[in-house]
CSV table of C-alpha atoms in Angstrom, one decimal:
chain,number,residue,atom,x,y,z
A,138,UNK,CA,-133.2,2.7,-14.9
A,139,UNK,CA,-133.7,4.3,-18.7
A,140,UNK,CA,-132.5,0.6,-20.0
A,141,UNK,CA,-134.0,-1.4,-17.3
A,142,UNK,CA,-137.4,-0.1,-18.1
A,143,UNK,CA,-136.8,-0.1,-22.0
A,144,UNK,CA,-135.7,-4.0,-21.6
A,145,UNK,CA,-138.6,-4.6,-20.0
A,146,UNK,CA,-141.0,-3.1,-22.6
A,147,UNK,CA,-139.5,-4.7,-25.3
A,148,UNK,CA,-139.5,-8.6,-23.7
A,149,UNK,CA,-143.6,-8.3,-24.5
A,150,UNK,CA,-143.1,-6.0,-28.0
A,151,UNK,CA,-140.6,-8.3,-29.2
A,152,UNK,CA,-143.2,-10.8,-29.4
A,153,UNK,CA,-145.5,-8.2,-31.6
A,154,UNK,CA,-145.0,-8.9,-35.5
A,155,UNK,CA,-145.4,-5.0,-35.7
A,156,UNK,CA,-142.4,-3.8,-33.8
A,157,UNK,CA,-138.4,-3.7,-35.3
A,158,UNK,CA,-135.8,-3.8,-32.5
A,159,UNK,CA,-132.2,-3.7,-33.3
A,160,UNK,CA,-130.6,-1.8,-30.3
A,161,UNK,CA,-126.7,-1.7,-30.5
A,162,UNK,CA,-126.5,-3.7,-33.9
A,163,UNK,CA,-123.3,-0.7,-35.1
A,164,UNK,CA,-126.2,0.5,-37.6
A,165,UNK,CA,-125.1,3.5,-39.6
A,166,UNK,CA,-128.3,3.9,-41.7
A,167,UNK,CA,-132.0,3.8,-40.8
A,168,UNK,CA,-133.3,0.5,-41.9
A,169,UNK,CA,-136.0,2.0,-44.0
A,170,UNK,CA,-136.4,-0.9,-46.0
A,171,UNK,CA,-137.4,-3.2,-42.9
A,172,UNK,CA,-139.8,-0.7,-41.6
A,173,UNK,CA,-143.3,-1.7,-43.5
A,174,UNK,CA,-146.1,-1.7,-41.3
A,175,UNK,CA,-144.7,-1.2,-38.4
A,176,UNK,CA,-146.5,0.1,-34.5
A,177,UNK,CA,-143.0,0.2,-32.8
A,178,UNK,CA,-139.7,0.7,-34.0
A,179,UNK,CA,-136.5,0.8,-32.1
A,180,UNK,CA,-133.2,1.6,-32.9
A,181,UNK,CA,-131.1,2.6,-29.9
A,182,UNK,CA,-127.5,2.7,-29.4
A,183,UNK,CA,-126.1,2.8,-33.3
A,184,UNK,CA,-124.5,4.5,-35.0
A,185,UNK,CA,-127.0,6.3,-37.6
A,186,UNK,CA,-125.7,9.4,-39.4
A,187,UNK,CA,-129.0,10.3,-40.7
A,188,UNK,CA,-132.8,9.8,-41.1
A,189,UNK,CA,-133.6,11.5,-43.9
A,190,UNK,CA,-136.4,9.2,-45.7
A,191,UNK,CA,-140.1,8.5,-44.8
A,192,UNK,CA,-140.9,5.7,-42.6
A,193,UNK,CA,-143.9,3.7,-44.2
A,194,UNK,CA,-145.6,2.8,-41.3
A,195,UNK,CA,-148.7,5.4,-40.6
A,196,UNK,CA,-149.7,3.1,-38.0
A,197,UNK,CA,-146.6,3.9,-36.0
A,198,UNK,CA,-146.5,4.4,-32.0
A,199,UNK,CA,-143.6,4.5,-30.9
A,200,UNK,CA,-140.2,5.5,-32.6
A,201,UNK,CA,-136.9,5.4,-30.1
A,202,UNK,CA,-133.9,6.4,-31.9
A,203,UNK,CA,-132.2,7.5,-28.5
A,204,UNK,CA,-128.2,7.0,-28.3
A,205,UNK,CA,-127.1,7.4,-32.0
A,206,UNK,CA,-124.6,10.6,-31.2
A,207,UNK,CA,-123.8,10.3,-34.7
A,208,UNK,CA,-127.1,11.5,-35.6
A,209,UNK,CA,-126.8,15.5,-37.0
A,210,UNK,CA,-130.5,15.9,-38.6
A,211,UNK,CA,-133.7,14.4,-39.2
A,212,UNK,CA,-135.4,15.2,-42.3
A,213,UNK,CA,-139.3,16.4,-42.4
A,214,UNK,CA,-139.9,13.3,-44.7
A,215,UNK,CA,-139.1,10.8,-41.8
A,216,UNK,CA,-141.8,12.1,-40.2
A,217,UNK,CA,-144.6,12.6,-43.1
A,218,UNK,CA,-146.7,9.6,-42.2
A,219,UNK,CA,-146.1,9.3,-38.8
A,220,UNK,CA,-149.5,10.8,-38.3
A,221,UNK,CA,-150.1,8.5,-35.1
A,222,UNK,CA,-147.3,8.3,-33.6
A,223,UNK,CA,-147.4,8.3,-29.8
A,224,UNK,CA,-143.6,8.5,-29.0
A,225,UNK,CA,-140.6,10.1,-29.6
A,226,UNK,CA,-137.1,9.6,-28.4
A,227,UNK,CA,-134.1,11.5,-30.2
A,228,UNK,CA,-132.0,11.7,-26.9
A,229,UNK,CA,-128.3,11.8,-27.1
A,230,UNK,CA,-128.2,12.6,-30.7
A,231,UNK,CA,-126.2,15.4,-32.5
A,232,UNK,CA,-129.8,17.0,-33.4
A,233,UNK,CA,-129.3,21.0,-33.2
A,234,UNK,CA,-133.4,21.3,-35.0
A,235,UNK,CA,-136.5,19.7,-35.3
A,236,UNK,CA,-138.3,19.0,-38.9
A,237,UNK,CA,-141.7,21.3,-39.0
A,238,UNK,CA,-143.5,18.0,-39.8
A,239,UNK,CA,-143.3,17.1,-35.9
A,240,UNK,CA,-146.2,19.8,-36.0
A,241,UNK,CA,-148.4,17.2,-37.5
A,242,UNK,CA,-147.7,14.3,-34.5
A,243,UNK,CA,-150.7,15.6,-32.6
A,244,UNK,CA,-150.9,12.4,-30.9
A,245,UNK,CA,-147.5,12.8,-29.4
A,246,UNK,CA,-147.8,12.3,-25.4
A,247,UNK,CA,-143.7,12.0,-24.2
A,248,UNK,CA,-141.0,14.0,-26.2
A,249,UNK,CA,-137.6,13.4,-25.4
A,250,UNK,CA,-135.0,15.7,-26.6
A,251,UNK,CA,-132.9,15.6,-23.9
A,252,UNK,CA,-128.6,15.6,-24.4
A,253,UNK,CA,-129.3,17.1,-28.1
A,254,UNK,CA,-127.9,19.9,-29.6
A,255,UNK,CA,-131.0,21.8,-30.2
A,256,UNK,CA,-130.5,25.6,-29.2
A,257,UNK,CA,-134.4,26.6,-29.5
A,258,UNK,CA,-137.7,25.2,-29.5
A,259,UNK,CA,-139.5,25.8,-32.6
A,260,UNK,CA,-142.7,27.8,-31.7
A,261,UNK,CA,-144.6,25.4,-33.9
A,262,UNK,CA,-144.5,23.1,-31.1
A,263,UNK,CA,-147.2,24.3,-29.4
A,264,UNK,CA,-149.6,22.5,-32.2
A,265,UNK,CA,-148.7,19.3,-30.0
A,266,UNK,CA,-151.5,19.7,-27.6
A,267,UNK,CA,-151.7,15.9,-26.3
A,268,UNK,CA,-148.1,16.6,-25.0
A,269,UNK,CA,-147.7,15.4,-21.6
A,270,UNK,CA,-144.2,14.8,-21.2
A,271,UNK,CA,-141.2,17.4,-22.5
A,272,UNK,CA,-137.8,16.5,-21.6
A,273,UNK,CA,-134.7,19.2,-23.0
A,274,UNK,CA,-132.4,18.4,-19.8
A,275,UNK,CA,-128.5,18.8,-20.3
A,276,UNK,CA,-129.0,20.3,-23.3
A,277,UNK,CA,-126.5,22.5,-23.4
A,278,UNK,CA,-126.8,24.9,-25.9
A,279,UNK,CA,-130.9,25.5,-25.3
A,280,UNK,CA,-131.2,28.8,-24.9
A,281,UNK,CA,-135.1,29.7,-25.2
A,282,UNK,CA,-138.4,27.0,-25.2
A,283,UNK,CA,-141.0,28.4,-27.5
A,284,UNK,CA,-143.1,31.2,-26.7
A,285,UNK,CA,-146.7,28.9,-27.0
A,286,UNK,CA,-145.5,26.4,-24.4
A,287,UNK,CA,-148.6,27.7,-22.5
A,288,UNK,CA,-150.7,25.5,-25.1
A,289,UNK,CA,-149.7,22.5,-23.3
A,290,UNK,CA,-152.3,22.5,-21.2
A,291,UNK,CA,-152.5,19.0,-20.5
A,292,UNK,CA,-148.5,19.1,-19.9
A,293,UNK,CA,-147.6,16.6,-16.4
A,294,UNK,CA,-143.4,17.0,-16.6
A,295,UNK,CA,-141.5,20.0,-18.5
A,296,UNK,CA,-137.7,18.9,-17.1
A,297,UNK,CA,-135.0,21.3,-17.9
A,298,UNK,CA,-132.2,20.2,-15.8
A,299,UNK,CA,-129.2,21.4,-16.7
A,300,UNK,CA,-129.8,23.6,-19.3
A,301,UNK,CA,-127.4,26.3,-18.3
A,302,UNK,CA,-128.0,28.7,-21.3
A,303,UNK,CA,-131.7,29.1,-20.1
A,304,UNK,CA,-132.0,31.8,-18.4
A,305,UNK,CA,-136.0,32.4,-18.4
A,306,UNK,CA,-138.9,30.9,-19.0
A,307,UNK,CA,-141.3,31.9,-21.6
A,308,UNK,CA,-144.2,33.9,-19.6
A,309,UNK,CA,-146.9,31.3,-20.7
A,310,UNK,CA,-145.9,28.7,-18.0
A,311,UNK,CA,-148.3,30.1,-15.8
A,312,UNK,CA,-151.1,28.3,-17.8
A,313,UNK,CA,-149.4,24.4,-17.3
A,314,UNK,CA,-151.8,23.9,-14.5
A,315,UNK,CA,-151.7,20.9,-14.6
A,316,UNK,CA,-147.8,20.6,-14.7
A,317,UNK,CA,-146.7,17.9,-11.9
A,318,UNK,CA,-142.8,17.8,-12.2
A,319,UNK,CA,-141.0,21.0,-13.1
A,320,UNK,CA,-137.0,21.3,-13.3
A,321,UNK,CA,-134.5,23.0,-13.3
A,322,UNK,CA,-135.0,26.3,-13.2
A,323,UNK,CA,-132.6,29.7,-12.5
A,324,UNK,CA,-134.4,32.7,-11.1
A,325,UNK,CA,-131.4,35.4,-11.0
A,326,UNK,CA,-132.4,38.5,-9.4
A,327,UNK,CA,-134.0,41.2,-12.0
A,328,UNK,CA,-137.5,42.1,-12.2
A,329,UNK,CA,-138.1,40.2,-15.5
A,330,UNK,CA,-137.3,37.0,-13.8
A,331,UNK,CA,-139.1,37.9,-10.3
A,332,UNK,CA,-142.1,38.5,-13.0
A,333,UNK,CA,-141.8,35.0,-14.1
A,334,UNK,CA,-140.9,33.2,-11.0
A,335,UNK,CA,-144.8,35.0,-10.4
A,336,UNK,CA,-145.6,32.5,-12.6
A,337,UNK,CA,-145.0,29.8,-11.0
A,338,UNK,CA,-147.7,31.0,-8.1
A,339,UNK,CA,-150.6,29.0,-10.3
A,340,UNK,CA,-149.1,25.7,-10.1
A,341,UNK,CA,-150.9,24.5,-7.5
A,342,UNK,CA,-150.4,20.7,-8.4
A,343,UNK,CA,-146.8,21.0,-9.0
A,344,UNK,CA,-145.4,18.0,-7.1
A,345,UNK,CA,-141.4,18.2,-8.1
A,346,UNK,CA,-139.5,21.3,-8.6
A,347,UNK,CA,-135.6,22.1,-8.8
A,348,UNK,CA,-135.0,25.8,-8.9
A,349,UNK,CA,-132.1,28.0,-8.4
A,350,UNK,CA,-132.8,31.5,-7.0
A,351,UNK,CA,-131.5,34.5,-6.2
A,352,UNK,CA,-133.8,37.1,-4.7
A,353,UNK,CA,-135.8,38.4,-1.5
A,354,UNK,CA,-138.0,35.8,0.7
A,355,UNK,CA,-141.2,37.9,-0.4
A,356,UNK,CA,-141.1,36.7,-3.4
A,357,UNK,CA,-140.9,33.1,-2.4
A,358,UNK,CA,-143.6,34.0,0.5
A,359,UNK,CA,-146.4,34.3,-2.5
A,360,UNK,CA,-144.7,32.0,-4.7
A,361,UNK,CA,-144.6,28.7,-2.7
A,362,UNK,CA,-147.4,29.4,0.0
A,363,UNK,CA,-149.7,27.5,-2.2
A,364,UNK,CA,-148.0,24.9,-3.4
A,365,UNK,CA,-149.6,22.3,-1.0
A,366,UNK,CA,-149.0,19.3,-3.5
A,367,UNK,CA,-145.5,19.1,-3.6
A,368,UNK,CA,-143.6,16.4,-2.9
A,369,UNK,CA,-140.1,16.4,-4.1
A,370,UNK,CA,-138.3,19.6,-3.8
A,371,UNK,CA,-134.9,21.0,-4.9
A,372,UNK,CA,-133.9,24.8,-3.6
A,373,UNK,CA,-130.6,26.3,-4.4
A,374,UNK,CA,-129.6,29.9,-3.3
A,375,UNK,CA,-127.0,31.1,-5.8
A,376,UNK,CA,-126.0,34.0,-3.6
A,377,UNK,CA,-122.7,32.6,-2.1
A,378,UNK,CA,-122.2,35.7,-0.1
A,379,UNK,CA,-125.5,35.7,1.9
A,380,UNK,CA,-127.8,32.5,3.2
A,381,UNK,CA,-131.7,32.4,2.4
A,382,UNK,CA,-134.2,32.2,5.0
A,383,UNK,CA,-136.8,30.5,3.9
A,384,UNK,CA,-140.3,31.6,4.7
A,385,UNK,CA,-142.8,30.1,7.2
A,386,UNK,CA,-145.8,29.6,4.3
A,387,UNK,CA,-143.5,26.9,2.4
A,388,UNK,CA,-144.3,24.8,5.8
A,389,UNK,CA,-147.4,23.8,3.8
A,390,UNK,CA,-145.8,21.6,1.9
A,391,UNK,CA,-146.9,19.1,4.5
A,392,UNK,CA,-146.9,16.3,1.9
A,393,UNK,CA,-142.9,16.6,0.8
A,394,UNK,CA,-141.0,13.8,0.9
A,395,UNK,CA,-137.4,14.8,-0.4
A,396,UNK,CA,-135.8,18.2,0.4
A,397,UNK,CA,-132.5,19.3,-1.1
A,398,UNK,CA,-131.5,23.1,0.3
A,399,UNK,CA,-128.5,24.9,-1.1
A,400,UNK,CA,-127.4,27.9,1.1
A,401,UNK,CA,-130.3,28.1,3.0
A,402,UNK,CA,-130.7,28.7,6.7
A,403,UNK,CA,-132.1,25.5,7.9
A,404,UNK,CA,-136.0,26.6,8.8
A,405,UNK,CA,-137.3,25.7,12.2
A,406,UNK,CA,-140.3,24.4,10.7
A,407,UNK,CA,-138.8,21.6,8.9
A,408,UNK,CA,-139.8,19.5,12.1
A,409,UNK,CA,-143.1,19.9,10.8
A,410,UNK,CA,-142.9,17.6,8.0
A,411,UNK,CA,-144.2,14.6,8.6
A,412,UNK,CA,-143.5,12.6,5.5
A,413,UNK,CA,-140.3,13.9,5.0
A,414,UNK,CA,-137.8,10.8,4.1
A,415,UNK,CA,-135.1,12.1,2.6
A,416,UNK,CA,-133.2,15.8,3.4
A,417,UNK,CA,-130.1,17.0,2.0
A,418,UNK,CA,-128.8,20.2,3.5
A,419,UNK,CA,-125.9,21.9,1.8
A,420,UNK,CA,-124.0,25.4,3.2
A,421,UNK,CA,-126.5,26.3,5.8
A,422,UNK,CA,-123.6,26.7,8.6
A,423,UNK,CA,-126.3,25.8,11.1
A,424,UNK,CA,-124.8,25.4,14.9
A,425,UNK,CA,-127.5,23.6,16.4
A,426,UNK,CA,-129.6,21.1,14.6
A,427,UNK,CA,-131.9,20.1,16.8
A,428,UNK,CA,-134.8,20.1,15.0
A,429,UNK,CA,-134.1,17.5,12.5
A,430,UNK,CA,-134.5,15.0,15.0
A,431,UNK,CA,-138.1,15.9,15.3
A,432,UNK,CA,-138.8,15.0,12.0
A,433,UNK,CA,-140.7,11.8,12.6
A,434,UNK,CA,-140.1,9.5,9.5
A,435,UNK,CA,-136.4,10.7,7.9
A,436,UNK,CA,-134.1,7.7,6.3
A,437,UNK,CA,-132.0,9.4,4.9
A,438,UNK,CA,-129.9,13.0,6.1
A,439,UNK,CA,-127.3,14.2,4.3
A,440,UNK,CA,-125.2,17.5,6.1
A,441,UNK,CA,-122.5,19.4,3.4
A,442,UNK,CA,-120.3,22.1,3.6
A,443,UNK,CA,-120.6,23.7,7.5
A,444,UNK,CA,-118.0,26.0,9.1
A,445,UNK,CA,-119.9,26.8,12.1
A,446,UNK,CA,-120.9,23.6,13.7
A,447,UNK,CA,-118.7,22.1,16.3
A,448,UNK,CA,-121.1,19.8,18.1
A,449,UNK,CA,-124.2,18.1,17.5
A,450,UNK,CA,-126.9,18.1,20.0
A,451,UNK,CA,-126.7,15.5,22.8
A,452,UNK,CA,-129.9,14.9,21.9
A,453,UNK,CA,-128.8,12.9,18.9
A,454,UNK,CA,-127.7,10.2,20.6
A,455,UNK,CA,-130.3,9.9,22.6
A,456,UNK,CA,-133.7,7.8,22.1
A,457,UNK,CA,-135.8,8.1,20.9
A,458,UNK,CA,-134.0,10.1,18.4
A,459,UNK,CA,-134.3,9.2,14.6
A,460,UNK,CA,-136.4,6.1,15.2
A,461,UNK,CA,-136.4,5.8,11.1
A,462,UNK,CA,-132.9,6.7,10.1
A,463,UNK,CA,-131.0,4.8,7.9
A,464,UNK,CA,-128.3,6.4,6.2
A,465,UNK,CA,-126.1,9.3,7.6
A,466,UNK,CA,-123.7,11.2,6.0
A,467,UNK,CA,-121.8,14.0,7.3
A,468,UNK,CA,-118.9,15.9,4.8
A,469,UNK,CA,-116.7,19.0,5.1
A,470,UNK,CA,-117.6,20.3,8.7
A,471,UNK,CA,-114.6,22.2,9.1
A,472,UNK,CA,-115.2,22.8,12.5
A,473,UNK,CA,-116.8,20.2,13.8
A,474,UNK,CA,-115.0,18.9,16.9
A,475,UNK,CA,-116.6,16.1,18.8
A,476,UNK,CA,-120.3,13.8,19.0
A,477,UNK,CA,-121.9,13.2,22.0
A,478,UNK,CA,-122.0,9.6,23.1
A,479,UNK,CA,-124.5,7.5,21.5
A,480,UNK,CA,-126.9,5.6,23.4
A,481,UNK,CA,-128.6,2.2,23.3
A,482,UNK,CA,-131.6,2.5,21.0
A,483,UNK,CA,-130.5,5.7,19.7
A,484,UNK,CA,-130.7,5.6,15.9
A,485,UNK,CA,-132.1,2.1,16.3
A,486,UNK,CA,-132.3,1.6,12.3
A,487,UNK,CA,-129.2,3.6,10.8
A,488,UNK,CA,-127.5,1.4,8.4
A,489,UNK,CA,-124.6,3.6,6.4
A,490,UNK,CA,-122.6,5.9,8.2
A,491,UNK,CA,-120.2,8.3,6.7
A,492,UNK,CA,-117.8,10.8,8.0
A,493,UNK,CA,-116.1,13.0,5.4
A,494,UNK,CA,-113.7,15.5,5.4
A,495,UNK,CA,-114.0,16.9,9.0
A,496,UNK,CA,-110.2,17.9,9.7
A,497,UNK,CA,-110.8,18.9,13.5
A,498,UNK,CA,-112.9,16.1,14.9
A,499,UNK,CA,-110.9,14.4,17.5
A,500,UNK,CA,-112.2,11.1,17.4
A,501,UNK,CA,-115.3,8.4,16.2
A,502,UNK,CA,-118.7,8.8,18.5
A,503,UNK,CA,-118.3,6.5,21.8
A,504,UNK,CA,-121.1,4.4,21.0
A,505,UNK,CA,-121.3,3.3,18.1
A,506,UNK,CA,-121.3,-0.5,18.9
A,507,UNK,CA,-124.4,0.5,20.4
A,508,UNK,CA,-126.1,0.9,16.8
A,509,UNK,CA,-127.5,-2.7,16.5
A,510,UNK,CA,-128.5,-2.1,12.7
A,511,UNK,CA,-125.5,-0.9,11.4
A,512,UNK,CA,-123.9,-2.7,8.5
A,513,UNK,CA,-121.4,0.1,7.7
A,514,UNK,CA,-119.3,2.8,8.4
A,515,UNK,CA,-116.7,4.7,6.4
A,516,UNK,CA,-114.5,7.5,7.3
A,517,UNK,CA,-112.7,9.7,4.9
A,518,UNK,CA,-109.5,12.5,5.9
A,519,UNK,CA,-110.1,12.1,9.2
A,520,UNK,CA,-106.6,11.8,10.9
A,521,UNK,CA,-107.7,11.7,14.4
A,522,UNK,CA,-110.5,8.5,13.6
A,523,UNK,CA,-107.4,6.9,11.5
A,524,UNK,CA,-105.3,6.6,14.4
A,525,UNK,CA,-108.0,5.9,16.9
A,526,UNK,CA,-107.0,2.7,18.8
A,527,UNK,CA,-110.8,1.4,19.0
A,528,UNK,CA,-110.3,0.9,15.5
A,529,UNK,CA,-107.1,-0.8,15.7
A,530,UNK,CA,-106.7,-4.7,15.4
A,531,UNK,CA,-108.4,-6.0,18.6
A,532,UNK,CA,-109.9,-2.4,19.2
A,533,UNK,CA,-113.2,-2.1,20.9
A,534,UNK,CA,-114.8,-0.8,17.6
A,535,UNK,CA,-112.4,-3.8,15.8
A,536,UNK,CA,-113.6,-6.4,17.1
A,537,UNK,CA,-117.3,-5.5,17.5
A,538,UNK,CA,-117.0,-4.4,13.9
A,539,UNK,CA,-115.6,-8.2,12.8
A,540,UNK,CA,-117.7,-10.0,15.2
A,541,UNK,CA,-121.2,-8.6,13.5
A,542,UNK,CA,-120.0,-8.5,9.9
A,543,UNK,CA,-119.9,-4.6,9.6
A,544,UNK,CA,-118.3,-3.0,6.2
A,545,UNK,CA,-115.4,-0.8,8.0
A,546,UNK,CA,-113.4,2.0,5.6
A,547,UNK,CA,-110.8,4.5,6.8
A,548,UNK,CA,-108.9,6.2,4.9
């Protein structure tokens, strides 16, 4: 999606006098020389060593210099001009600091530093005030953002995905409020990260947030109560040794749309969420899942890691249960024994069906040529589905599976 939308922009720059694009040309110096006057300048995918001159074009909007892993440092000349610049791409570079001139770019909306090789945002950053846009994820060795990131008042997305080194945030994020997207983020249980996890509480507006936690269910009581606006959200436990019940306030968050829970008990008032589409729910050893098929508009459910469950409801297969479902996957149920028959007009839109890793399931749901949108189904370490004679040449399953042009795996 990165490229498709880059292409895109480019196909109209291209056509601009002002704008130098030479993506994957094997470039192992900044072409300096061919910069003059310039409002965009890209150089993606090359192999440049080192920017270390000053670009002269003060009119400059946009610089992308993402993909050049050979790239080690930028020099504060590159940047003495730039006083207009709009946006900035060093992602995927071997960057471990950023030049003090990046102060003076107080136009700068989007800042991409993700996949570098910084280790700490320069407290100077907080003279970028237009920043909207701050993106660190995967970088590895990060272990602190600065201490003014509360100046960013105008901030929309601060994504630190996968920055496993960070192990706090600084105490000013309670003043982003107007932050929309917000991830990843580790709470571990001390009270200097319950204290910033407090933080969080004015967010109000925050419409995507992955966190990982470890802690009481007060804390996420006056946390998430009020965090009406959300619409994607990702929720780890990292307690392996003891499931999190999630509390009844976070059923305000009447407006979500995709729900990931890791070690979670699945909460009874997930049948309250109208808009939900797509729910992923990994190591809740539910037994009974019966309320998920009260959830009115889900497309997509995805059950991980259970060692309790050995049926599902009956109520699965009948209508009108999942009216919207398309896509069901179902992975290492260690337990799980048997489904209930499936109906006509049960699951009248599911699509993709996929059985995973369930070593004492006995056999494939009777039924399932009763699914008039399915276009596939594959099963994976199964034995018993393996050697099930439905599925055998001139099976039941077989031939109703040739005769509608239904993708069949089992393996």
């Amino acid at each position: 999606m990165h490229d498709l939308l880059h292409g895109l922009a480019l196909l109209g720059s291209q056509k601009q006098t002002k704008c130098l694009y030479q993506a994957s040309r094997s470039l192992k110096k900044f072409p300096v020389e061919k910069c003059q006057g310039l409002r965009r300048i890209s150089l993606i995918k090359n192999e440049i060593t080192t920017a270390d001159k000053s670009i002269p074009s003060p009119g400059l909007r946009t610089l992308l210099l993402w993909y050049n892993p050979n790239l080690k440092s930028i020099s504060r000349q590159l940047f003495s001009k730039l006083r207009h610049l709009k946006v900035l791409d060093v992602s995927q570079t071997s960057i471990r600091s950023l030049p003090g001139s990046i102060a003076k770019l107080t136009h700068l909306k989007p800042l991409n530093l993700s996949r570098t090789k910084i280790e700490k945002l320069p407290s100077w950053l907080s003279a970028l005030t237009n920043l909207l846009f701050l993106d660190v994820s995967w970088c590895e060795n990060l272990t602190d953002l600065h201490s003014g990131v509360g100046e960013h008042q105008c901030m929309l997305h601060l994504n630190t995905e996968g920055c496993e080194k960070l192990e706090f945030l600084p105490v000013g994020i309670s003043k982003l409020v107007s932050l929309r997207k917000l991830g990843q983020v580790v709470f571990k249980k001390n009270a200097a990260n319950a204290l910033q996890l407090m933080g969080l509480k004015g967010l109000t507006l925050l419409q995507q947030l992955s966190i990982i936690f470890s802690g009481s269910q007060g804390l996420i009581k006056e946390v998430f109560g009020e965090m009406t606006q959300m619409r994607k959200l990702f929720f780890q436990n990292s307690d392996d040794h003891a499931l999190l019940l999630l509390p009844q306030e976070m059923s305000s968050m009447r407006r979500l749309e995709i729900l990931h829970l890791h070690n979670c008990v699945m909460p009874a008032w997930i049948s309250k969420l109208q808009n939900l589409v797509v729910l992923v729910l990994k190591g809740d050893h539910s037994a009974n899942y019966l309320p998920l098929q009260k959830v009115p508009n889900l497309q997509r459910l995805t059950l991980l890691q259970n060692s309790n469950c050995t049926h599902f409801p009956a109520e699965f297969g009948m209508p009108p249960s999942f009216p919207k479902l398309e896509s069901l996957i179902i992975q290492d149920f260690s337990v799980l024994e048997s489904f209930h028959s499936l109906e006509v007009d049960s699951m009248p839109k599911l699509k993709y069906f996929h059985l995973q890793n369930c070593s004492q399931l006995k056999g494939l749901p009777q039924g399932l040529d009763k699914l008039e949108s399915l276009q596939e189904l594959k099963v994976i370490g199964i034995e018993a589905c393996i050697s099930d004679p439905q599925l055998q040449e001139n099976g039941l399953y077989w031939t109703h599976f040739k005769e509608h042009n239904i993708k069949f795996s089992c393996e």
